[in-house]
Protein backbone atom coordinates (compact mmCIF):
# COMPACT_ATOMS: atom_id res chain seq x y z
CA UNK A 1 0.00 0.00 0.00
CA UNK A 2 1.48 3.33 -1.06
CA UNK A 3 1.96 6.16 1.42
CA UNK A 4 -0.61 8.99 1.39
CA UNK A 5 0.68 11.95 -0.62
CA UNK A 6 0.83 15.42 0.96
CA UNK A 7 1.79 18.29 -1.32
CA UNK A 8 3.12 21.39 0.43
CA UNK A 9 2.45 24.37 -1.79
CA UNK A 10 4.89 27.24 -2.13
CA UNK A 11 5.76 30.07 -4.53
CA UNK A 12 8.44 30.44 -7.16
CA UNK A 13 10.50 32.69 -4.88
CA UNK A 14 10.59 29.99 -2.19
CA UNK A 15 10.87 26.73 -4.17
CA UNK A 16 11.99 24.77 -1.09
CA UNK A 17 9.48 26.36 1.30
CA UNK A 18 10.09 29.15 3.77
CA UNK A 19 13.00 28.49 6.12
CA UNK A 20 10.51 28.16 8.98
CA UNK A 21 8.96 25.09 7.28
CA UNK A 22 11.95 23.29 5.81
CA UNK A 23 11.88 20.49 8.42
CA UNK A 24 8.22 19.77 7.74
CA UNK A 25 8.76 17.27 4.87
CA UNK A 26 10.98 15.09 7.09
CA UNK A 27 8.43 15.25 9.90
CA UNK A 28 5.71 14.09 7.51
CA UNK A 29 7.94 11.34 6.16
CA UNK A 30 8.50 10.12 9.73
CA UNK A 31 4.73 9.72 9.97
CA UNK A 32 4.51 7.44 6.96
CA UNK A 33 3.42 10.12 4.50
CA UNK A 34 4.89 10.99 1.11
CA UNK A 35 5.64 14.73 1.16
CA UNK A 36 6.01 16.68 -2.03
CA UNK A 37 6.76 20.37 -2.60
CA UNK A 38 5.22 22.20 -5.54
CA UNK A 39 4.93 25.79 -6.77
CA UNK A 40 1.25 26.66 -7.04
CA UNK A 41 1.43 28.09 -10.59
CA UNK A 42 3.90 25.58 -12.03
CA UNK A 43 2.18 24.30 -15.20
CA UNK A 44 4.08 21.00 -15.06
CA UNK A 45 2.39 19.87 -11.82
CA UNK A 46 -0.48 17.38 -12.09
CA UNK A 47 -2.68 18.48 -9.21
CA UNK A 48 -5.00 15.50 -9.65
CA UNK A 49 -2.13 13.41 -8.26
CA UNK A 50 -1.19 15.82 -5.46
CA UNK A 51 -3.10 14.06 -2.70
CA UNK A 52 -3.84 16.35 0.22
CA UNK A 53 -2.75 19.87 -0.73
CA UNK A 54 -1.57 22.07 2.13
CA UNK A 55 -1.07 25.76 1.35
CA UNK A 56 2.13 27.18 2.84
CA UNK A 57 4.74 29.58 1.44
CA UNK A 58 2.61 31.25 -1.26
CA UNK A 59 4.07 34.71 -0.67
CA UNK A 60 3.01 35.93 -4.13
CA UNK A 61 -0.69 35.06 -3.94
CA UNK A 62 -1.75 38.69 -3.44
CA UNK A 63 0.04 39.77 -6.61
CA UNK A 64 -1.81 37.14 -8.62
CA UNK A 65 -4.93 36.89 -6.47
CA UNK A 66 -7.47 36.06 -9.19
CA UNK A 67 -5.27 33.34 -10.68
CA UNK A 68 -4.47 31.97 -7.24
CA UNK A 69 -8.12 31.77 -6.20
CA UNK A 70 -9.08 30.08 -9.47
CA UNK A 71 -6.31 27.54 -8.88
CA UNK A 72 -7.43 26.75 -5.31
CA UNK A 73 -11.02 26.30 -6.54
CA UNK A 74 -9.82 23.73 -9.09
CA UNK A 75 -8.13 21.45 -6.54
CA UNK A 76 -9.75 18.16 -5.51
CA UNK A 77 -8.58 18.52 -1.88
CA UNK A 78 -7.01 21.62 -0.36
CA UNK A 79 -6.52 22.76 3.23
CA UNK A 80 -7.79 25.18 4.19
CA UNK A 81 -10.76 25.15 1.79
CA UNK A 82 -10.88 27.29 -1.36
CA UNK A 83 -13.92 29.24 -0.12
CA UNK A 84 -12.26 30.08 3.16
CA UNK A 85 -9.04 31.05 1.40
CA UNK A 86 -10.97 33.43 -0.86
CA UNK A 87 -12.63 35.11 2.12
CA UNK A 88 -9.37 35.41 4.06
CA UNK A 89 -7.37 36.75 1.09
CA UNK A 90 -8.90 40.24 1.45
CA UNK A 91 -8.66 42.01 4.80
CA UNK A 92 -12.19 43.31 4.41
CA UNK A 93 -12.83 40.14 6.43
CA UNK A 94 -12.08 42.30 9.48
CA UNK A 95 -15.46 43.98 8.91
CA UNK A 96 -17.18 40.60 9.18
CA UNK A 97 -15.35 39.81 12.42
CA UNK A 98 -16.29 43.21 13.82
CA UNK A 99 -19.92 42.53 12.89
CA UNK A 100 -19.64 39.33 14.96
CA UNK A 101 -18.75 41.47 17.98
CA UNK A 102 -14.98 41.22 17.96
CA UNK A 103 -12.82 44.27 18.78
CA UNK A 104 -10.77 45.03 15.66
CA UNK A 105 -8.37 47.90 15.07
CA UNK A 106 -10.43 50.86 13.75
CA UNK A 107 -9.88 51.07 10.00
CA UNK A 108 -10.61 53.64 7.31
CA UNK A 109 -11.04 51.96 3.92
CA UNK A 110 -9.97 53.82 0.78
CA UNK A 111 -11.49 52.20 -2.30
CA UNK A 112 -10.17 52.68 -5.87
CA UNK A 113 -13.66 53.37 -7.22
CA UNK A 114 -14.01 56.37 -4.90
CA UNK A 115 -11.59 58.33 -7.08
CA UNK A 116 -10.18 60.16 -4.07
CA UNK A 117 -7.97 63.20 -4.54
CA UNK A 118 -4.77 63.69 -2.56
CA UNK A 119 -6.55 66.20 -0.34
CA UNK A 120 -9.40 63.77 0.30
CA UNK A 121 -6.95 61.04 1.24
CA UNK A 122 -5.06 63.45 3.50
CA UNK A 123 -8.30 64.36 5.29
CA UNK A 124 -8.95 60.70 6.10
CA UNK A 125 -5.71 60.27 8.07
CA UNK A 126 -5.78 60.51 11.88
CA UNK A 127 -5.18 63.93 13.40
CA UNK A 128 -2.79 62.64 16.08
CA UNK A 129 -0.59 59.65 16.83
CA UNK A 130 1.01 57.25 14.35
CA UNK A 131 -0.92 55.38 11.70
CA UNK A 132 -0.38 52.57 9.21
CA UNK A 133 -1.11 52.50 5.47
CA UNK A 134 -1.31 49.13 3.71
CA UNK A 135 -3.20 47.33 0.93
CA UNK A 136 -6.16 45.14 1.86
CA UNK A 137 -4.78 42.29 -0.21
CA UNK A 138 -1.19 41.55 0.78
CA UNK A 139 1.04 38.82 2.15
CA UNK A 140 4.05 39.00 4.43
CA UNK A 141 3.64 42.68 5.27
CA UNK A 142 4.19 43.89 1.71
CA UNK A 143 3.16 47.45 0.99
CA UNK A 144 3.01 48.47 4.66
CA UNK A 145 4.17 51.82 6.03
CA UNK A 146 4.01 53.53 9.41
CA UNK A 147 3.66 57.31 9.53
CA UNK A 148 3.35 60.14 12.04
CA UNK A 149 0.13 62.13 11.75
CA UNK A 150 1.78 65.30 13.09
CA UNK A 151 4.72 65.33 10.65
CA UNK A 152 3.86 67.13 7.39
CA UNK A 153 6.49 65.29 5.37
CA UNK A 154 5.35 61.90 6.60
CA UNK A 155 1.70 62.71 5.91
CA UNK A 156 2.73 63.62 2.39
CA UNK A 157 4.61 60.33 2.03
CA UNK A 158 1.56 58.49 3.31
CA UNK A 159 -0.62 60.20 0.69
CA UNK A 160 1.78 59.11 -2.06
CA UNK A 161 1.81 55.59 -0.64
CA UNK A 162 -1.98 55.40 -0.68
CA UNK A 163 -2.17 56.90 -4.19
CA UNK A 164 0.33 54.30 -5.44
CA UNK A 165 -1.78 51.41 -4.17
CA UNK A 166 -5.09 52.92 -5.31
CA UNK A 167 -3.72 53.58 -8.81
CA UNK A 168 -3.15 49.84 -9.11
CA UNK A 169 -6.72 49.04 -8.20
CA UNK A 170 -6.02 48.05 -4.60
CA UNK A 171 -8.10 48.93 -1.59
CA UNK A 172 -6.04 50.78 1.03
CA UNK A 173 -6.39 50.40 4.78
CA UNK A 174 -5.59 53.28 7.12
CA UNK A 175 -5.30 52.17 10.75
CA UNK A 176 -4.25 53.99 13.87
CA UNK A 177 -1.02 52.43 15.15
CA UNK A 178 -1.72 51.10 18.63
CA UNK A 179 1.03 52.19 21.01
CA UNK A 180 0.51 48.96 22.93
CA UNK A 181 2.26 47.11 20.08
CA UNK A 182 5.52 48.99 20.77
CA UNK A 183 5.44 48.17 24.47
CA UNK A 184 3.91 44.68 24.38
CA UNK A 185 4.31 43.37 20.84
CA UNK A 186 1.70 41.04 19.38
CA UNK A 187 0.53 37.58 20.41
CA UNK A 188 -0.18 34.81 17.90
CA UNK A 189 -2.45 31.98 18.98
CA UNK A 190 -2.27 28.90 16.76
CA UNK A 191 -5.12 26.44 16.39
CA UNK A 192 -4.60 23.10 14.60
CA UNK A 193 -7.62 21.08 13.50
CA UNK A 194 -9.75 23.38 15.62
CA UNK A 195 -7.83 22.81 18.84
CA UNK A 196 -5.77 25.45 20.72
CA UNK A 197 -2.17 24.34 20.22
CA UNK A 198 0.45 26.95 21.09
CA UNK A 199 1.29 30.64 21.45
CA UNK A 200 4.03 32.87 20.08
CA UNK A 201 5.01 36.37 21.18
CA UNK A 202 6.18 38.77 18.44
CA UNK A 203 8.17 41.95 18.82
CA UNK A 204 6.90 45.16 17.24
CA UNK A 205 7.93 45.19 13.57
CA UNK A 206 6.89 48.63 12.38
CA UNK A 207 9.37 51.13 13.80
CA UNK A 208 8.40 54.80 13.41
CA UNK A 209 10.00 55.16 9.96
CA UNK A 210 9.18 51.68 8.67
CA UNK A 211 8.39 51.38 4.96
CA UNK A 212 7.88 48.20 2.93
CA UNK A 213 6.38 49.46 -0.30
CA UNK A 214 8.26 47.31 -2.78
CA UNK A 215 6.33 44.45 -4.35
CA UNK A 216 8.87 41.95 -3.03
CA UNK A 217 9.36 43.50 0.40
CA UNK A 218 8.48 41.17 3.27
CA UNK A 219 8.39 42.15 6.93
CA UNK A 220 10.77 40.04 9.00
CA UNK A 221 9.26 38.94 12.29
CA UNK A 222 11.10 38.44 15.57
CA UNK A 223 9.12 35.81 17.47
CA UNK A 224 9.55 33.47 20.42
CA UNK A 225 7.50 30.61 21.76
CA UNK A 226 5.74 31.43 25.02
CA UNK A 227 3.34 29.93 27.52
CA UNK A 228 -0.29 30.67 26.72
CA UNK A 229 -2.27 31.99 29.65
CA UNK A 230 -5.87 31.19 30.44
CA UNK A 231 -6.65 34.80 29.59
CA UNK A 232 -5.20 34.70 26.06
CA UNK A 233 -6.89 31.39 25.26
CA UNK A 234 -10.16 32.85 26.53
CA UNK A 235 -9.76 35.71 24.07
CA UNK A 236 -8.70 33.29 21.35
CA UNK A 237 -11.73 31.10 21.94
CA UNK A 238 -13.99 34.11 21.56
CA UNK A 239 -12.34 34.88 18.22
CA UNK A 240 -12.45 31.25 17.09
CA UNK A 241 -16.17 30.97 17.78
CA UNK A 242 -16.93 34.19 15.88
CA UNK A 243 -14.76 33.05 12.97
CA UNK A 244 -16.54 29.72 12.65
CA UNK A 245 -19.90 31.43 13.00
CA UNK A 246 -19.05 33.54 9.97
CA UNK A 247 -17.56 30.65 7.96
CA UNK A 248 -20.79 28.71 8.51
CA UNK A 249 -22.75 31.72 7.31
CA UNK A 250 -20.78 32.23 4.07
CA UNK A 251 -20.14 28.57 3.22
CA UNK A 252 -23.45 27.11 4.37
CA UNK A 253 -21.60 24.81 6.77
CA UNK A 254 -18.77 24.94 9.27
CA UNK A 255 -15.23 23.89 8.41
CA UNK A 256 -12.55 22.16 10.42
CA UNK A 257 -9.59 24.40 9.71
CA UNK A 258 -6.26 22.60 9.45
CA UNK A 259 -4.56 25.72 10.77
CA UNK A 260 -5.74 29.04 12.11
CA UNK A 261 -3.41 31.74 13.43
CA UNK A 262 -5.01 34.56 15.37
CA UNK A 263 -2.94 37.71 15.99
CA UNK A 264 -4.00 39.91 18.89
CA UNK A 265 -2.63 42.86 20.83
CA UNK A 266 -3.51 43.58 24.42
CA UNK A 267 -5.26 46.79 25.33
CA UNK A 268 -3.75 48.93 28.08
CA UNK A 269 -5.39 50.59 31.07
CA UNK A 270 -6.69 53.39 28.84
CA UNK A 271 -8.10 51.10 26.13
CA UNK A 272 -11.83 50.40 25.92
CA UNK A 273 -11.08 46.74 25.03
CA UNK A 274 -9.07 43.97 26.70
CA UNK A 275 -7.57 43.04 23.34
CA UNK A 276 -7.80 43.83 19.63
CA UNK A 277 -7.79 41.46 16.66
CA UNK A 278 -4.93 42.39 14.35
CA UNK A 279 -5.28 39.58 11.83
CA UNK A 280 -6.56 36.05 11.25
CA UNK A 281 -4.25 34.00 9.00
CA UNK A 282 -5.77 31.05 7.18
CA UNK A 283 -3.59 30.99 4.03
CA UNK A 284 0.18 31.40 4.26
CA UNK A 285 0.81 33.02 7.64
CA UNK A 286 3.83 31.65 9.46
CA UNK A 287 3.07 28.95 12.03
CA UNK A 288 6.48 29.40 13.69
CA UNK A 289 7.44 25.76 13.29
CA UNK A 290 11.14 26.49 13.80
CA UNK A 291 10.50 28.12 17.18
CA UNK A 292 9.95 24.77 18.83
CA UNK A 293 10.19 21.12 17.84
CA UNK A 294 6.82 20.72 19.54
CA UNK A 295 5.26 23.18 17.07
CA UNK A 296 6.65 21.20 14.13
CA UNK A 297 5.41 17.90 15.53
CA UNK A 298 1.96 19.24 16.31
CA UNK A 299 1.52 20.56 12.77
CA UNK A 300 2.81 17.32 11.23
CA UNK A 301 0.40 15.36 13.44
CA UNK A 302 -2.47 17.64 12.39
CA UNK A 303 -1.70 17.04 8.70
CA UNK A 304 -1.45 13.29 9.25
CA UNK A 305 -4.88 13.26 10.87
CA UNK A 306 -6.41 14.93 7.83
CA UNK A 307 -4.91 12.50 5.34
CA UNK A 308 -6.85 9.71 7.07
CA UNK A 309 -10.20 11.39 6.41
Coordinates of C-alpha atoms in Angstrom, one line a residue:
X1 CA 0.0 0.0 0.0
X2 CA 1.5 3.3 -1.1
X3 CA 2.0 6.2 1.4
X4 CA -0.6 9.0 1.4
X5 CA 0.7 12.0 -0.6
X6 CA 0.8 15.4 1.0
X7 CA 1.8 18.3 -1.3
X8 CA 3.1 21.4 0.4
X9 CA 2.5 24.4 -1.8
X10 CA 4.9 27.2 -2.1
X11 CA 5.8 30.1 -4.5
X12 CA 8.4 30.4 -7.2
X13 CA 10.5 32.7 -4.9
X14 CA 10.6 30.0 -2.2
X15 CA 10.9 26.7 -4.2
X16 CA 12.0 24.8 -1.1
X17 CA 9.5 26.4 1.3
X18 CA 10.1 29.2 3.8
X19 CA 13.0 28.5 6.1
X20 CA 10.5 28.2 9.0
X21 CA 9.0 25.1 7.3
X22 CA 11.9 23.3 5.8
X23 CA 11.9 20.5 8.4
X24 CA 8.2 19.8 7.7
X25 CA 8.8 17.3 4.9
X26 CA 11.0 15.1 7.1
X27 CA 8.4 15.3 9.9
X28 CA 5.7 14.1 7.5
X29 CA 7.9 11.3 6.2
X30 CA 8.5 10.1 9.7
X31 CA 4.7 9.7 10.0
X32 CA 4.5 7.4 7.0
X33 CA 3.4 10.1 4.5
X34 CA 4.9 11.0 1.1
X35 CA 5.6 14.7 1.2
X36 CA 6.0 16.7 -2.0
X37 CA 6.8 20.4 -2.6
X38 CA 5.2 22.2 -5.5
X39 CA 4.9 25.8 -6.8
X40 CA 1.3 26.7 -7.0
X41 CA 1.4 28.1 -10.6
X42 CA 3.9 25.6 -12.0
X43 CA 2.2 24.3 -15.2
X44 CA 4.1 21.0 -15.1
X45 CA 2.4 19.9 -11.8
X46 CA -0.5 17.4 -12.1
X47 CA -2.7 18.5 -9.2
X48 CA -5.0 15.5 -9.6
X49 CA -2.1 13.4 -8.3
X50 CA -1.2 15.8 -5.5
X51 CA -3.1 14.1 -2.7
X52 CA -3.8 16.3 0.2
X53 CA -2.7 19.9 -0.7
X54 CA -1.6 22.1 2.1
X55 CA -1.1 25.8 1.4
X56 CA 2.1 27.2 2.8
X57 CA 4.7 29.6 1.4
X58 CA 2.6 31.3 -1.3
X59 CA 4.1 34.7 -0.7
X60 CA 3.0 35.9 -4.1
X61 CA -0.7 35.1 -3.9
X62 CA -1.8 38.7 -3.4
X63 CA 0.0 39.8 -6.6
X64 CA -1.8 37.1 -8.6
X65 CA -4.9 36.9 -6.5
X66 CA -7.5 36.1 -9.2
X67 CA -5.3 33.3 -10.7
X68 CA -4.5 32.0 -7.2
X69 CA -8.1 31.8 -6.2
X70 CA -9.1 30.1 -9.5
X71 CA -6.3 27.5 -8.9
X72 CA -7.4 26.8 -5.3
X73 CA -11.0 26.3 -6.5
X74 CA -9.8 23.7 -9.1
X75 CA -8.1 21.4 -6.5
X76 CA -9.8 18.2 -5.5
X77 CA -8.6 18.5 -1.9
X78 CA -7.0 21.6 -0.4
X79 CA -6.5 22.8 3.2
X80 CA -7.8 25.2 4.2
X81 CA -10.8 25.2 1.8
X82 CA -10.9 27.3 -1.4
X83 CA -13.9 29.2 -0.1
X84 CA -12.3 30.1 3.2
X85 CA -9.0 31.0 1.4
X86 CA -11.0 33.4 -0.9
X87 CA -12.6 35.1 2.1
X88 CA -9.4 35.4 4.1
X89 CA -7.4 36.7 1.1
X90 CA -8.9 40.2 1.4
X91 CA -8.7 42.0 4.8
X92 CA -12.2 43.3 4.4
X93 CA -12.8 40.1 6.4
X94 CA -12.1 42.3 9.5
X95 CA -15.5 44.0 8.9
X96 CA -17.2 40.6 9.2
X97 CA -15.4 39.8 12.4
X98 CA -16.3 43.2 13.8
X99 CA -19.9 42.5 12.9
X100 CA -19.6 39.3 15.0
X101 CA -18.8 41.5 18.0
X102 CA -15.0 41.2 18.0
X103 CA -12.8 44.3 18.8
X104 CA -10.8 45.0 15.7
X105 CA -8.4 47.9 15.1
X106 CA -10.4 50.9 13.8
X107 CA -9.9 51.1 10.0
X108 CA -10.6 53.6 7.3
X109 CA -11.0 52.0 3.9
X110 CA -10.0 53.8 0.8
X111 CA -11.5 52.2 -2.3
X112 CA -10.2 52.7 -5.9
X113 CA -13.7 53.4 -7.2
X114 CA -14.0 56.4 -4.9
X115 CA -11.6 58.3 -7.1
X116 CA -10.2 60.2 -4.1
X117 CA -8.0 63.2 -4.5
X118 CA -4.8 63.7 -2.6
X119 CA -6.6 66.2 -0.3
X120 CA -9.4 63.8 0.3
X121 CA -6.9 61.0 1.2
X122 CA -5.1 63.5 3.5
X123 CA -8.3 64.4 5.3
X124 CA -8.9 60.7 6.1
X125 CA -5.7 60.3 8.1
X126 CA -5.8 60.5 11.9
X127 CA -5.2 63.9 13.4
X128 CA -2.8 62.6 16.1
X129 CA -0.6 59.7 16.8
X130 CA 1.0 57.3 14.4
X131 CA -0.9 55.4 11.7
X132 CA -0.4 52.6 9.2
X133 CA -1.1 52.5 5.5
X134 CA -1.3 49.1 3.7
X135 CA -3.2 47.3 0.9
X136 CA -6.2 45.1 1.9
X137 CA -4.8 42.3 -0.2
X138 CA -1.2 41.6 0.8
X139 CA 1.0 38.8 2.1
X140 CA 4.1 39.0 4.4
X141 CA 3.6 42.7 5.3
X142 CA 4.2 43.9 1.7
X143 CA 3.2 47.4 1.0
X144 CA 3.0 48.5 4.7
X145 CA 4.2 51.8 6.0
X146 CA 4.0 53.5 9.4
X147 CA 3.7 57.3 9.5
X148 CA 3.3 60.1 12.0
X149 CA 0.1 62.1 11.7
X150 CA 1.8 65.3 13.1
X151 CA 4.7 65.3 10.6
X152 CA 3.9 67.1 7.4
X153 CA 6.5 65.3 5.4
X154 CA 5.4 61.9 6.6
X155 CA 1.7 62.7 5.9
X156 CA 2.7 63.6 2.4
X157 CA 4.6 60.3 2.0
X158 CA 1.6 58.5 3.3
X159 CA -0.6 60.2 0.7
X160 CA 1.8 59.1 -2.1
X161 CA 1.8 55.6 -0.6
X162 CA -2.0 55.4 -0.7
X163 CA -2.2 56.9 -4.2
X164 CA 0.3 54.3 -5.4
X165 CA -1.8 51.4 -4.2
X166 CA -5.1 52.9 -5.3
X167 CA -3.7 53.6 -8.8
X168 CA -3.1 49.8 -9.1
X169 CA -6.7 49.0 -8.2
X170 CA -6.0 48.0 -4.6
X171 CA -8.1 48.9 -1.6
X172 CA -6.0 50.8 1.0
X173 CA -6.4 50.4 4.8
X174 CA -5.6 53.3 7.1
X175 CA -5.3 52.2 10.7
X176 CA -4.3 54.0 13.9
X177 CA -1.0 52.4 15.2
X178 CA -1.7 51.1 18.6
X179 CA 1.0 52.2 21.0
X180 CA 0.5 49.0 22.9
X181 CA 2.3 47.1 20.1
X182 CA 5.5 49.0 20.8
X183 CA 5.4 48.2 24.5
X184 CA 3.9 44.7 24.4
X185 CA 4.3 43.4 20.8
X186 CA 1.7 41.0 19.4
X187 CA 0.5 37.6 20.4
X188 CA -0.2 34.8 17.9
X189 CA -2.5 32.0 19.0
X190 CA -2.3 28.9 16.8
X191 CA -5.1 26.4 16.4
X192 CA -4.6 23.1 14.6
X193 CA -7.6 21.1 13.5
X194 CA -9.7 23.4 15.6
X195 CA -7.8 22.8 18.8
X196 CA -5.8 25.4 20.7
X197 CA -2.2 24.3 20.2
X198 CA 0.5 27.0 21.1
X199 CA 1.3 30.6 21.4
X200 CA 4.0 32.9 20.1
X201 CA 5.0 36.4 21.2
X202 CA 6.2 38.8 18.4
X203 CA 8.2 41.9 18.8
X204 CA 6.9 45.2 17.2
X205 CA 7.9 45.2 13.6
X206 CA 6.9 48.6 12.4
X207 CA 9.4 51.1 13.8
X208 CA 8.4 54.8 13.4
X209 CA 10.0 55.2 10.0
X210 CA 9.2 51.7 8.7
X211 CA 8.4 51.4 5.0
X212 CA 7.9 48.2 2.9
X213 CA 6.4 49.5 -0.3
X214 CA 8.3 47.3 -2.8
X215 CA 6.3 44.5 -4.4
X216 CA 8.9 41.9 -3.0
X217 CA 9.4 43.5 0.4
X218 CA 8.5 41.2 3.3
X219 CA 8.4 42.1 6.9
X220 CA 10.8 40.0 9.0
X221 CA 9.3 38.9 12.3
X222 CA 11.1 38.4 15.6
X223 CA 9.1 35.8 17.5
X224 CA 9.6 33.5 20.4
X225 CA 7.5 30.6 21.8
X226 CA 5.7 31.4 25.0
X227 CA 3.3 29.9 27.5
X228 CA -0.3 30.7 26.7
X229 CA -2.3 32.0 29.7
X230 CA -5.9 31.2 30.4
X231 CA -6.7 34.8 29.6
X232 CA -5.2 34.7 26.1
X233 CA -6.9 31.4 25.3
X234 CA -10.2 32.9 26.5
X235 CA -9.8 35.7 24.1
X236 CA -8.7 33.3 21.4
X237 CA -11.7 31.1 21.9
X238 CA -14.0 34.1 21.6
X239 CA -12.3 34.9 18.2
X240 CA -12.5 31.2 17.1
X241 CA -16.2 31.0 17.8
X242 CA -16.9 34.2 15.9
X243 CA -14.8 33.0 13.0
X244 CA -16.5 29.7 12.7
X245 CA -19.9 31.4 13.0
X246 CA -19.1 33.5 10.0
X247 CA -17.6 30.7 8.0
X248 CA -20.8 28.7 8.5
X249 CA -22.8 31.7 7.3
X250 CA -20.8 32.2 4.1
X251 CA -20.1 28.6 3.2
X252 CA -23.4 27.1 4.4
X253 CA -21.6 24.8 6.8
X254 CA -18.8 24.9 9.3
X255 CA -15.2 23.9 8.4
X256 CA -12.6 22.2 10.4
X257 CA -9.6 24.4 9.7
X258 CA -6.3 22.6 9.4
X259 CA -4.6 25.7 10.8
X260 CA -5.7 29.0 12.1
X261 CA -3.4 31.7 13.4
X262 CA -5.0 34.6 15.4
X263 CA -2.9 37.7 16.0
X264 CA -4.0 39.9 18.9
X265 CA -2.6 42.9 20.8
X266 CA -3.5 43.6 24.4
X267 CA -5.3 46.8 25.3
X268 CA -3.8 48.9 28.1
X269 CA -5.4 50.6 31.1
X270 CA -6.7 53.4 28.8
X271 CA -8.1 51.1 26.1
X272 CA -11.8 50.4 25.9
X273 CA -11.1 46.7 25.0
X274 CA -9.1 44.0 26.7
X275 CA -7.6 43.0 23.3
X276 CA -7.8 43.8 19.6
X277 CA -7.8 41.5 16.7
X278 CA -4.9 42.4 14.3
X279 CA -5.3 39.6 11.8
X280 CA -6.6 36.1 11.3
X281 CA -4.3 34.0 9.0
X282 CA -5.8 31.0 7.2
X283 CA -3.6 31.0 4.0
X284 CA 0.2 31.4 4.3
X285 CA 0.8 33.0 7.6
X286 CA 3.8 31.6 9.5
X287 CA 3.1 29.0 12.0
X288 CA 6.5 29.4 13.7
X289 CA 7.4 25.8 13.3
X290 CA 11.1 26.5 13.8
X291 CA 10.5 28.1 17.2
X292 CA 9.9 24.8 18.8
X293 CA 10.2 21.1 17.8
X294 CA 6.8 20.7 19.5
X295 CA 5.3 23.2 17.1
X296 CA 6.6 21.2 14.1
X297 CA 5.4 17.9 15.5
X298 CA 2.0 19.2 16.3
X299 CA 1.5 20.6 12.8
X300 CA 2.8 17.3 11.2
X301 CA 0.4 15.4 13.4
X302 CA -2.5 17.6 12.4
X303 CA -1.7 17.0 8.7
X304 CA -1.5 13.3 9.2
X305 CA -4.9 13.3 10.9
X306 CA -6.4 14.9 7.8
X307 CA -4.9 12.5 5.3
X308 CA -6.9 9.7 7.1
X309 CA -10.2 11.4 6.4

